[in-house]
Coordinates of N, CA and C and ligand atoms in Angstrom, one line a residue:
X1 N 5.0 22.1 -8.8 CA 5.7 20.8 -9.1 C 3.3 20.4 -9.4
X2 N 2.8 20.6 -8.8 CA 1.0 20.5 -9.1 C 1.1 19.5 -10.3
X3 N 1.9 19.4 -11.5 CA 1.6 19.1 -12.7 C 1.7 18.0 -12.9
X4 N 2.6 17.2 -12.0 CA 3.3 15.6 -12.1 C 2.3 14.5 -11.9
X5 N 2.6 13.7 -12.9 CA 1.8 12.7 -13.0 C 2.3 11.7 -12.3
X6 N 1.6 10.3 -11.6 CA 2.2 9.4 -11.0 C 1.1 8.3 -11.9
X7 N 1.8 7.4 -11.9 CA 1.1 6.0 -12.5 C 2.1 4.6 -11.8
X8 N 1.0 4.1 -11.4 CA 1.3 2.4 -10.1 C 1.4 1.9 -11.3
X9 N 3.0 0.7 -11.1 CA 1.4 -1.1 -12.0 C 1.8 -1.5 -10.8
X10 N 1.1 -2.6 -10.5 CA 1.1 -3.4 -9.6 C 0.7 -4.7 -10.0
X11 N 1.7 -5.9 -9.4 CA 0.9 -7.2 -10.1 C 2.1 -8.1 -9.4
X12 N 1.6 -9.4 -9.5 CA 2.4 -10.4 -8.6 C 4.0 -10.9 -9.7
X13 N 4.7 -11.5 -10.2 CA 5.8 -11.9 -10.6 C 5.4 -12.1 -12.1
X14 N 6.6 -11.8 -13.0 CA 6.0 -12.6 -15.0 C 4.5 -11.4 -15.4
X15 N 4.5 -10.8 -14.5 CA 2.4 -10.3 -15.2 C 3.1 -9.0 -16.2
X16 N 4.3 -9.0 -16.3 CA 4.9 -7.8 -17.6 C 4.5 -6.6 -16.9
X17 N 4.8 -6.1 -15.6 CA 4.7 -4.6 -15.4 C 6.3 -4.2 -15.3
X18 N 7.3 -4.6 -15.6 CA 8.2 -3.7 -15.5 C 8.7 -3.5 -17.4
X19 N 8.4 -5.1 -18.0 CA 8.3 -4.5 -19.9 C 7.4 -3.5 -20.5
X20 N 5.8 -3.3 -19.7 CA 4.9 -2.7 -19.9 C 5.3 -1.6 -18.9
X21 N 5.6 -1.2 -17.7 CA 6.1 0.1 -17.3 C 7.2 0.8 -17.7
X22 N 8.4 0.5 -18.1 CA 8.9 1.2 -19.2 C 8.6 1.9 -20.2
X23 N 8.2 0.7 -21.3 CA 7.3 1.4 -22.8 C 6.7 2.7 -22.2
X24 N 5.5 2.5 -21.4 CA 4.3 3.7 -20.9 C 5.8 4.6 -21.0
X25 N 6.6 4.3 -19.9 CA 7.3 5.9 -19.3 C 8.3 6.6 -20.2
X26 N 8.8 5.3 -21.2 CA 8.9 6.5 -21.8 C 7.9 6.7 -23.2
X27 N 7.1 6.4 -23.4 CA 5.8 6.7 -24.6 C 5.5 8.4 -24.0
X28 N 5.9 8.5 -22.7 CA 5.0 10.0 -22.1 C 6.1 10.3 -21.6
X29 N 7.3 10.1 -21.5 CA 8.5 10.9 -21.1 C 9.0 11.0 -20.0
X30 N 8.1 9.6 -19.0 CA 8.6 10.2 -17.4 C 9.6 9.0 -17.2
X31 N 10.1 9.7 -15.8 CA 10.8 8.1 -15.1 C 9.9 7.0 -14.9
X32 N 11.0 5.9 -14.8 CA 10.6 4.7 -15.0 C 11.0 4.5 -13.7
X33 N 10.5 3.8 -12.9 CA 11.4 3.4 -11.3 C 10.9 1.9 -11.1
X34 N 11.8 1.1 -11.4 CA 11.5 -0.3 -10.9 C 12.2 -0.7 -9.3
X35 N 10.6 -0.7 -8.7 CA 11.1 -1.0 -7.0 C 12.1 -2.3 -7.0
X36 N 11.4 -3.0 -7.8 CA 11.8 -4.6 -7.5 C 12.9 -4.7 -7.9
X37 N 13.9 -3.6 -8.1 CA 15.1 -3.7 -9.1 C 15.9 -3.1 -7.4
X38 N 15.2 -2.1 -7.3 CA 16.5 -1.5 -5.4 C 15.9 -3.0 -4.9
X39 N 14.9 -3.9 -4.4 CA 14.6 -5.0 -3.2 C 16.1 -6.0 -3.8
X40 N 16.3 -6.2 -5.6 CA 16.9 -6.7 -5.3 C 18.4 -6.8 -5.3
X41 N 18.4 -5.3 -5.8 CA 20.7 -4.8 -5.6 C 20.5 -5.2 -3.7
X42 N 19.7 -4.6 -2.8 CA 20.2 -4.5 -1.9 C 20.3 -6.5 -1.1
X43 N 19.4 -7.5 -1.4 CA 20.6 -8.3 -1.7 C 21.1 -8.7 -2.6
X44 N 21.5 -8.7 -3.3 CA 22.8 -9.0 -3.5 C 24.1 -8.2 -2.6
X45 N 23.8 -7.5 -2.2 CA 25.2 -6.7 -1.5 C 24.9 -7.7 0.3
X46 N 23.5 -8.0 0.0 CA 23.3 -8.7 2.0 C 24.0 -10.2 1.3
X47 N 24.2 -10.9 0.0 CA 24.9 -11.5 0.1 C 25.6 -11.9 -0.3
X48 N 26.4 -10.8 -1.1 CA 27.6 -10.6 -1.4 C 28.1 -10.9 0.4
X49 N 28.1 -9.8 1.2 CA 28.6 -9.6 2.6 C 28.5 -10.7 3.3
X50 N 27.8 -11.5 2.9 CA 27.3 -12.8 4.2 C 26.7 -12.3 5.0
X51 N 25.7 -11.4 5.1 CA 24.9 -10.4 5.8 C 23.6 -11.6 6.1
X52 N 22.8 -12.4 7.1 CA 21.9 -12.7 7.2 C 20.5 -12.5 6.7
X53 N 20.0 -12.7 5.6 CA 18.6 -12.1 5.3 C 16.8 -12.0 5.9
X54 N 17.9 -13.0 7.2 CA 16.3 -13.1 8.0 C 16.8 -11.3 8.9
X55 N 17.9 -11.2 9.5 CA 18.0 -9.8 9.8 C 17.9 -8.6 9.6
X56 N 16.5 -8.0 10.7 CA 16.6 -6.8 10.3 C 17.2 -5.8 10.3
X57 N 18.4 -5.8 11.7 CA 19.0 -4.8 11.8 C 20.1 -4.7 11.1
X58 N 20.6 -5.8 10.8 CA 21.7 -5.6 9.6 C 21.3 -5.2 8.3
X59 N 20.6 -5.9 8.2 CA 20.0 -5.0 6.6 C 19.6 -3.6 6.6
X60 N 19.4 -3.7 7.2 CA 18.9 -2.0 7.7 C 19.6 -1.3 8.0
X61 N 20.7 -1.7 8.7 CA 22.5 -0.7 8.5 C 22.7 -0.3 7.5
X62 N 22.7 -1.9 6.0 CA 24.0 -2.3 4.8 C 23.4 -0.8 4.7
X63 N 21.4 -0.9 4.3 CA 20.6 -0.3 3.2 C 21.4 1.1 3.4
X64 N 20.9 1.5 4.8 CA 21.8 2.6 5.1 C 22.9 3.5 4.5
X65 N 23.8 2.3 4.3 CA 25.1 2.8 3.2 C 25.4 2.7 2.3
X66 N 24.3 2.3 1.4 CA 23.8 2.4 0.4 C 23.7 2.9 -0.8
X67 N 24.3 2.6 -2.0 CA 23.7 4.0 -3.0 C 23.1 2.9 -4.1
X68 N 21.6 3.5 -4.5 CA 21.2 2.4 -5.7 C 20.7 2.9 -6.6
X69 N 21.6 3.5 -7.3 CA 20.9 4.6 -8.9 C 20.0 3.6 -10.0
X70 N 19.1 3.9 -10.7 CA 18.2 3.2 -11.5 C 18.7 4.9 -13.0
X71 N 19.5 4.0 -13.7 CA 20.2 4.6 -14.6 C 19.7 4.8 -16.2
X72 N 19.2 5.8 -16.3 CA 18.5 5.8 -17.8 C 19.3 5.8 -19.1
X73 N 19.5 4.6 -20.0 CA 20.8 5.0 -21.2 C 19.5 5.0 -22.1
X74 N 20.1 4.9 -23.7 CA 18.9 5.6 -24.6 C 17.8 4.3 -25.1
X75 N 18.2 2.5 -24.9 CA 17.5 1.9 -25.0 C 17.4 0.6 -23.7
X76 N 17.7 1.5 -22.7 CA 17.6 0.4 -21.5 C 17.4 1.0 -20.1
X77 N 17.5 0.2 -19.0 CA 17.6 1.3 -17.7 C 19.1 0.3 -17.2
X78 N 19.6 0.8 -16.3 CA 20.6 -0.4 -15.8 C 20.9 0.1 -14.8
X79 N 21.1 -0.6 -13.4 CA 21.0 -0.5 -12.5 C 22.5 -0.6 -11.6
X80 N 22.3 0.4 -10.8 CA 23.9 0.8 -9.8 C 24.3 0.2 -9.0
X81 N 24.4 -0.3 -8.3 CA 24.3 -0.7 -6.6 C 26.2 -0.6 -6.1
X82 N 26.3 0.9 -5.3 CA 27.1 1.9 -5.5 C 28.1 1.6 -6.4
X83 N 27.5 2.4 -7.1 CA 28.3 2.7 -8.8 C 28.6 1.5 -9.5
X84 N 28.0 0.1 -9.2 CA 28.5 -1.0 -10.0 C 27.7 -1.5 -11.1
X85 N 27.5 -1.4 -12.3 CA 26.5 -1.9 -12.7 C 26.2 -3.2 -12.5
X86 N 24.6 -3.6 -11.9 CA 24.2 -4.8 -11.1 C 23.4 -5.5 -12.4
X87 N 22.9 -5.1 -13.4 CA 21.4 -4.9 -13.9 C 21.3 -6.5 -13.8
X88 N 22.2 -7.3 -14.9 CA 22.5 -8.5 -14.9 C 22.0 -9.3 -13.4
X89 N 23.3 -9.3 -12.5 CA 23.4 -10.0 -11.5 C 22.1 -9.9 -10.4
X90 N 21.7 -8.9 -10.6 CA 20.1 -9.1 -9.9 C 19.3 -9.4 -10.2
X91 N 19.2 -10.6 -11.4 CA 18.3 -11.3 -11.8 C 18.6 -12.8 -11.5
X92 N 19.5 -13.2 -10.9 CA 19.8 -14.5 -11.1 C 19.1 -15.1 -9.9
X93 N 19.0 -16.6 -10.1 CA 18.4 -17.3 -9.2 C 18.5 -17.2 -7.6
X94 N 19.8 -16.9 -6.9 CA 19.7 -16.8 -5.8 C 19.5 -16.0 -5.3
X95 N 19.1 -14.6 -6.3 CA 18.6 -13.5 -6.0 C 17.3 -13.6 -5.8
X96 N 17.0 -14.3 -7.1 CA 15.8 -14.4 -6.8 C 14.9 -14.6 -5.6
X97 N 15.5 -15.6 -5.5 CA 15.2 -16.9 -4.3 C 15.1 -15.5 -3.1
X98 N 16.4 -15.1 -2.5 CA 16.2 -14.5 -1.5 C 15.3 -12.7 -1.7
X99 N 15.0 -12.8 -2.3 CA 14.1 -11.4 -2.4 C 13.2 -11.0 -1.7
X100 N 12.3 -12.1 -1.9 CA 11.1 -11.8 -0.8 C 11.7 -11.9 1.0
X101 N 12.6 -12.2 1.5 CA 12.7 -12.4 2.4 C 12.9 -11.3 3.0
X102 N 14.0 -10.4 2.4 CA 14.6 -9.2 2.5 C 13.8 -7.8 2.2
X103 N 12.5 -8.5 1.3 CA 11.6 -7.5 1.3 C 10.5 -7.5 2.0
X104 N 10.2 -8.4 3.2 CA 9.0 -8.6 4.5 C 10.1 -8.0 5.5
X105 N 11.1 -7.4 6.1 CA 11.5 -6.5 7.0 C 10.7 -5.5 6.5
X106 N 10.1 -4.4 7.7 CA 9.0 -2.9 7.8 C 10.8 -2.5 7.8
X107 N 10.9 -2.3 8.0 CA 12.4 -1.0 7.8 C 13.3 -0.9 7.1
X108 N 13.4 -2.2 6.2 CA 14.0 -2.1 4.9 C 12.7 -1.5 4.0
X109 N 11.8 -1.8 4.0 CA 10.3 -1.3 3.0 C 11.0 0.0 3.5
X110 N 10.8 0.7 4.8 CA 10.2 1.9 5.2 C 11.5 3.1 4.4
X111 N 12.8 2.6 4.5 CA 13.8 3.3 4.0 C 13.6 3.1 2.3
X112 N 13.3 2.1 1.7 CA 13.0 2.2 0.4 C 11.9 3.2 0.0
X113 N 11.1 2.8 0.2 CA 9.8 3.7 0.3 C 10.0 5.3 0.2
X114 N 11.0 5.8 0.9 CA 11.4 6.9 0.8 C 11.9 7.5 -0.1
X115 N 13.0 6.6 -0.4 CA 13.6 6.8 -1.4 C 13.1 7.1 -2.6
X116 N 11.8 6.2 -3.2 CA 10.9 6.1 -4.6 C 10.2 7.6 -4.0
X117 N 9.7 8.1 -2.8 CA 9.0 8.4 -3.1 C 9.5 10.3 -3.4
X118 N 10.8 10.5 -3.0 CA 11.4 11.1 -3.4 C 11.4 11.6 -4.6
X119 N 11.6 10.7 -5.5 CA 12.0 11.0 -6.9 C 11.0 11.2 -7.5
X120 N 9.5 10.9 -7.3 CA 7.9 10.9 -7.8 C 7.5 12.5 -7.1
X121 N 8.2 13.1 -6.3 CA 7.8 14.3 -5.5 C 8.6 15.4 -7.0
X122 N 10.0 15.1 -7.0 CA 10.4 15.2 -8.8 C 10.2 15.3 -9.9
X123 N 9.4 14.1 -10.3 CA 9.3 13.9 -11.9 C 7.9 13.2 -11.9
X124 N 7.4 13.6 -13.1 CA 6.6 12.3 -13.7 C 7.1 10.9 -13.5
X125 N 6.1 10.0 -12.8 CA 6.5 8.5 -13.1 C 6.1 7.5 -13.2
X126 N 6.7 6.8 -13.4 CA 5.9 5.2 -13.8 C 6.1 4.3 -13.2
X127 N 6.0 3.8 -12.2 CA 6.6 3.0 -10.8 C 5.7 1.8 -10.7
X128 N 6.7 0.4 -10.6 CA 6.1 -0.7 -10.2 C 6.7 -1.7 -9.8
X129 N 5.5 -3.0 -9.0 CA 6.5 -3.0 -7.4 C 5.3 -3.8 -6.9
X130 N 5.2 -3.7 -6.2 CA 4.2 -4.5 -5.0 C 2.7 -4.3 -4.2
X131 N 3.5 -2.8 -3.7 CA 3.1 -2.0 -3.1 C 2.7 -0.3 -3.3
X132 N 2.8 0.1 -5.0 CA 2.8 1.2 -5.0 C 1.8 1.7 -5.2
X133 N 0.9 0.9 -5.4 CA -0.5 2.4 -5.3 C -1.0 1.9 -3.6
X134 N -0.9 0.9 -3.1 CA -1.4 1.5 -1.7 C -0.6 1.9 -0.8
X135 N 1.2 2.3 -0.9 CA 1.2 2.6 -0.1 C 2.7 3.5 -0.4
X136 N 3.2 3.3 -1.7 CA 4.4 4.5 -1.9 C 4.0 5.2 -2.5
X137 N 3.3 5.5 -3.1 CA 2.1 6.7 -4.1 C 0.6 6.7 -3.6
X138 N 0.2 6.5 -3.1 CA -1.4 6.1 -3.2 C -2.1 7.6 -3.6
X139 N -1.7 8.5 -3.6 CA -2.2 9.4 -4.3 C -2.3 9.7 -5.8
X140 N -1.5 8.2 -6.3 CA -0.7 8.4 -8.0 C -2.8 8.3 -8.7
X141 N -2.2 9.3 -9.7 CA -3.7 9.7 -10.1 C -4.0 7.6 -11.0
X142 N -3.5 7.0 -11.4 CA -3.8 5.7 -12.2 C -2.7 5.1 -11.1
X143 N -3.6 3.8 -11.4 CA -3.3 2.8 -10.3 C -3.5 0.8 -11.2
X144 N -2.2 0.8 -11.8 CA -3.1 -0.7 -12.7 C -2.5 -2.1 -12.1
X145 N -3.0 -3.1 -11.7 CA -2.6 -4.0 -10.8 C -3.4 -5.4 -12.0
X146 N -1.7 -5.9 -12.7 CA -1.7 -6.2 -13.6 C -1.5 -7.8 -13.3
X147 N -2.6 -8.8 -14.0 CA -2.3 -9.9 -13.4 C -2.0 -11.2 -14.3
X148 N -1.8 -12.0 -14.3 CA -1.9 -13.3 -15.6 C -1.7 -14.8 -14.7
X149 N -2.4 -16.0 -15.5 CA -2.2 -16.7 -14.6 C -0.9 -17.6 -14.5
X150 N -0.7 -18.2 -13.3 CA 0.6 -18.6 -13.2 C 1.5 -20.0 -14.8
X151 N 0.3 -19.9 -15.1 CA 0.9 -21.1 -16.2 C 2.1 -20.4 -17.5
X152 N 1.4 -19.0 -17.8 CA 1.5 -18.3 -18.6 C 2.9 -17.0 -18.0
X153 N 2.7 -17.2 -16.7 CA 3.4 -16.1 -15.9 C 4.9 -17.1 -16.0
X154 N 5.2 -17.7 -15.5 CA 6.5 -19.0 -15.6 C 6.5 -19.0 -17.1
X155 N 6.0 -19.3 -18.1 CA 5.7 -19.8 -19.7 C 6.8 -18.5 -19.9
X156 N 6.9 -17.3 -19.9 CA 6.9 -15.5 -20.0 C 8.2 -16.2 -19.5
X157 N 8.6 -16.2 -18.0 CA 9.8 -16.1 -17.5 C 11.1 -17.7 -18.6
X158 N 10.7 -18.8 -18.4 CA 10.9 -19.6 -19.0 C 11.7 -18.9 -20.8
X159 N 10.8 -18.8 -21.5 CA 11.2 -18.1 -23.0 C 12.2 -16.8 -22.8
X160 N 11.8 -16.5 -21.8 CA 13.2 -15.1 -21.9 C 14.3 -15.6 -21.6
X161 N 14.5 -16.2 -20.4 CA 15.6 -17.6 -20.1 C 16.3 -18.0 -21.8
X162 N 15.6 -18.6 -22.1 CA 16.3 -19.0 -23.4 C 16.6 -18.2 -24.2
X163 N 15.7 -17.2 -24.3 CA 16.4 -16.5 -25.5 C 17.1 -15.4 -24.5
X164 N 17.4 -15.8 -23.4 CA 19.1 -15.4 -22.7 C 20.5 -16.4 -23.0
X165 N 20.3 -17.4 -23.4 CA 20.9 -18.7 -23.8 C 21.2 -19.6 -22.4
X166 N 20.3 -18.8 -21.7 CA 20.3 -19.7 -20.2 C 19.7 -21.0 -20.1
X167 N 20.1 -21.8 -19.4 CA 19.5 -22.9 -18.8 C 17.9 -22.7 -18.2
X168 N 17.1 -23.1 -18.7 CA 16.1 -23.0 -17.3 C 15.2 -24.4 -17.7
X169 N 14.7 -24.3 -16.2 CA 13.3 -25.1 -16.1 C 11.5 -24.7 -16.1
X170 N 11.3 -25.0 -16.6 CA 10.1 -24.3 -16.7 C 8.8 -24.9 -15.3
X171 N 8.7 -25.9 -15.1 CA 8.5 -26.3 -13.5 C 9.2 -25.5 -12.4
X172 N 10.5 -25.6 -12.0 CA 11.2 -25.0 -11.3 C 10.5 -23.7 -11.2
X173 N 11.0 -23.1 -12.5 CA 10.1 -21.7 -12.0 C 9.3 -21.4 -11.8
X174 N 8.0 -22.1 -12.1 CA 6.4 -22.1 -11.7 C 6.7 -22.2 -10.2
X175 N 6.8 -22.7 -9.0 CA 7.4 -23.5 -8.3 C 8.1 -22.2 -7.0
X176 N 9.2 -21.6 -8.6 CA 9.4 -19.9 -6.9 C 8.6 -19.3 -7.8
X177 N 8.2 -18.7 -8.5 CA 7.0 -17.8 -8.8 C 5.8 -17.8 -8.2
X178 N 5.0 -19.0 -7.6 CA 4.2 -19.0 -6.5 C 4.4 -19.2 -5.3
X179 N 5.8 -20.1 -5.1 CA 6.3 -19.3 -3.8 C 6.4 -18.3 -3.2
X180 N 7.1 -17.2 -4.1 CA 7.2 -16.1 -4.0 C 6.0 -14.8 -3.9
X181 N 4.7 -15.4 -5.0 CA 3.7 -14.5 -4.9 C 2.9 -14.7 -3.3
X182 N 3.1 -16.3 -3.3 CA 3.0 -16.7 -1.2 C 3.6 -15.4 -0.6
X183 N 4.7 -15.9 -0.4 CA 5.5 -14.6 0.1 C 5.1 -13.1 0.4
X184 N 5.3 -12.7 -1.0 CA 4.3 -11.6 -1.2 C 3.0 -11.2 -0.4
X185 N 2.2 -12.0 -1.0 CA 0.9 -11.2 -0.6 C 0.8 -11.8 0.4
X186 N 1.7 -12.4 1.3 CA 0.9 -12.6 2.9 C 2.4 -12.1 4.2
X187 N 2.9 -11.7 3.5 CA 3.6 -10.7 4.6 C 2.8 -9.6 5.2
X188 N 3.3 -9.3 6.3 CA 2.5 -8.0 7.5 C 2.6 -7.0 6.4
X189 N 3.9 -6.5 6.1 CA 4.8 -5.4 5.7 C 4.3 -4.8 4.7
X190 N 3.0 -3.7 4.2 CA 2.8 -3.8 3.0 C 3.0 -4.6 1.7
X191 N 1.7 -5.9 2.2 CA 1.7 -6.5 1.0 C 1.6 -6.9 -0.6
X192 N 1.6 -7.6 -1.2 CA 1.5 -7.3 -2.9 C -0.8 -7.7 -2.6
X193 N -0.8 -6.7 -2.9 CA -2.9 -6.4 -3.1 C -2.8 -5.3 -4.1
X194 N -4.4 -5.7 -4.3 CA -4.8 -4.1 -5.2 C -5.0 -3.7 -4.7
X195 N -5.1 -2.2 -5.0 CA -5.5 -1.4 -4.6 C -6.8 -1.3 -4.8
X196 N -7.5 -0.6 -3.4 CA -9.3 -0.7 -4.0 C -9.3 0.1 -5.5
X197 N -8.9 1.2 -6.0 CA -8.9 1.8 -6.8 C -8.0 1.7 -7.9
X198 N -7.5 1.1 -7.8 CA -6.3 -0.1 -9.1 C -7.4 -0.6 -9.9
X199 N -7.0 -0.2 -11.3 CA -8.2 -0.9 -12.8 C -6.8 -2.3 -12.6
X200 N -7.4 -3.0 -13.1 CA -6.8 -4.6 -13.0 C -7.2 -5.0 -14.6
X201 N -5.5 -5.5 -15.1 CA -6.2 -6.2 -16.1 C -5.4 -7.5 -16.1
X202 N -6.4 -8.6 -16.6 CA -5.6 -9.7 -17.2 C -4.8 -10.0 -18.2
X203 N -3.7 -9.8 -18.6 CA -2.5 -10.0 -19.4 C -2.5 -11.1 -20.0
X204 N -3.0 -12.9 -19.6 CA -2.9 -13.6 -19.9 C -3.0 -13.9 -21.3
X205 N -3.7 -13.7 -21.8 CA -3.9 -13.4 -23.3 C -3.2 -12.4 -24.3
X206 N -2.3 -11.5 -23.5 CA -3.1 -10.4 -24.2 C -1.1 -9.9 -24.4
X207 N -1.0 -9.5 -25.5 CA 0.4 -9.3 -26.1 C 1.2 -7.6 -25.3
X208 N 2.4 -7.2 -25.3 CA 2.6 -6.5 -24.6 C 2.3 -5.3 -25.3
X209 N 2.0 -4.9 -26.1 CA 1.3 -3.6 -27.2 C -0.1 -3.9 -26.2
X210 N -1.0 -5.1 -26.6 CA -2.2 -4.5 -26.3 C -2.0 -4.7 -24.7
X211 N -1.5 -4.3 -23.9 CA -1.2 -3.9 -22.5 C -1.0 -2.3 -22.7
X212 N -0.2 -2.0 -23.0 CA 0.6 -0.6 -23.2 C -0.5 -0.2 -24.0
X213 N -1.1 0.0 -25.0 CA -2.1 0.4 -25.7 C -3.2 1.0 -25.0
X214 N -3.7 0.1 -23.9 CA -4.9 -0.1 -22.4 C -3.8 1.0 -21.6
X215 N -3.2 0.7 -21.1 CA -2.9 1.4 -19.9 C -3.2 3.5 -20.4
X216 N -2.6 3.0 -21.9 CA -2.3 4.6 -22.4 C -3.8 5.4 -22.7
X217 N -4.9 4.6 -22.8 CA -6.1 4.9 -23.0 C -6.3 5.5 -21.4
X218 N -6.1 4.1 -20.7 CA -6.7 4.8 -19.5 C -6.1 6.4 -18.9
X219 N -4.7 6.4 -19.6 CA -4.0 7.6 -19.2 C -5.4 8.3 -20.1
X220 N -5.2 8.7 -21.3 CA -5.9 9.7 -22.3 C -7.4 10.0 -22.0
X221 N -8.2 8.8 -21.3 CA -9.2 9.1 -20.7 C -9.3 9.8 -19.3
X222 N -7.9 9.8 -18.2 CA -7.8 10.7 -17.2 C -7.6 12.3 -17.6
X223 N -7.4 11.9 -18.3 CA -6.2 13.1 -18.9 C -7.7 14.5 -19.6
X224 N -8.8 13.6 -20.7 CA -9.7 14.6 -20.5 C -10.8 15.2 -20.0
X225 N -11.0 14.7 -18.7 CA -11.5 14.6 -17.7 C -10.8 15.6 -16.9
Ligands
CDP1 O1 10.2 -8.9 -12.2 P1 9.7 -10.0 -10.8 O2 7.9 -9.5 -10.3 O3 9.9 -11.4 -10.5 O4 10.0 -9.5 -9.6 P2 10.6 -7.9 -9.1 O5 9.5 -6.6 -9.5 O6 12.1 -7.5 -9.6 O7 10.8 -8.0 -7.4 C1 11.1 -8.5 -6.2 C2 11.0 -8.9 -5.3 O8 10.7 -7.5 -4.6 C3 9.3 -9.6 -5.4 O9 9.3 -10.8 -5.6 C4 9.0 -8.7 -3.8 O10 9.6 -9.8 -3.1 C5 10.1 -7.1 -3.6 N1 9.8 -6.3 -3.8 C6 8.4 -5.5 -2.5 O11 8.4 -6.3 -1.5 N2 8.1 -4.7 -2.6 C7 8.2 -4.1 -4.4 N3 7.5 -2.7 -4.6 C8 8.7 -4.6 -4.9 C9 9.3 -6.0 -5.0
CDP2 O1 7.9 -7.4 -14.0 P1 7.2 -8.5 -14.3 O2 8.2 -9.3 -13.0 O3 5.6 -8.4 -14.1 O4 7.2 -8.9 -15.5 P2 8.3 -8.9 -17.0 O5 9.4 -8.8 -16.3 O6 7.9 -6.9 -17.5 O7 7.6 -9.8 -18.0 C1 7.8 -10.8 -18.3 C2 8.3 -11.5 -19.6 O8 7.6 -11.7 -19.8 C3 9.1 -11.1 -19.9 O9 9.8 -11.4 -20.7 C4 8.6 -9.8 -21.1 O10 8.5 -9.6 -22.6 C5 6.7 -11.0 -20.9 N1 5.8 -10.6 -21.4 C6 5.2 -11.0 -22.7 O11 5.6 -12.5 -23.3 N2 3.4 -10.5 -22.7 C7 2.8 -9.9 -21.7 N3 2.0 -9.0 -22.5 C8 3.8 -9.1 -21.0 C9 4.9 -9.6 -21.1

């Protein structure tokens, strides 16, 4: 197992983490782990069950009896919550508005990190989130911190919604992103933070292909030395 590779991709909402992480994982034949989808899934279950998202103990108990699986399909990844496909539903605005509250609880994070680390012990992984390089796989050989201006990140999410035929309000998206960035960066338990040894990429003016290529160049460089 000594040869397993770990690539950590962190950064704020809409920086392009999941799009880029998934492509890099596909190209390298590594397992992609969308840790945000895991926090979103338990948030959805809490909301459905009327569990108060400020109550750490209740959330922790709920998580203990919850199965979350990330399953690879030929051209996408689906998210299963207790075997139900919730891939779309976890992206709803109600989940997005509540997820940072759920993710701030230390005991929720401990359980999530345990599950994430289990996968990285058995497979080469590309994992994206907020605390991957700092807490989940601090021993990752490659750590990337993706950033982009808040206007660009809001625009990306807005266009994504419009492409899906959904109603979308650019100003509201920008406000929601700013609030989530603040909550994620200022929480006590493993906040959103660039690891000291992470490479920062500002993707504001970069295409997805350019970001993927930059990361692959970093991987090739690592493998050469
Ligand atoms: O895709 P987007 O950037 O909107 O968010 P996400 O990656 O799906 O993550 C949703 C939320 O989960 C974040 O805003 C964080 O509150 C939380 N999260 C976290 O705390 N730690 C992680 N490793 C991943 C996500
Ligand atoms: O996971 P995260 O919240 O960091 O971002 P994402 O969901 O991967 O990307 C948000 C949106 O921005 C997606 O629709 C991507 O296609 C788009 N994107 C882009 O236009 N240019 C990039 N360099 C990266 C992502």
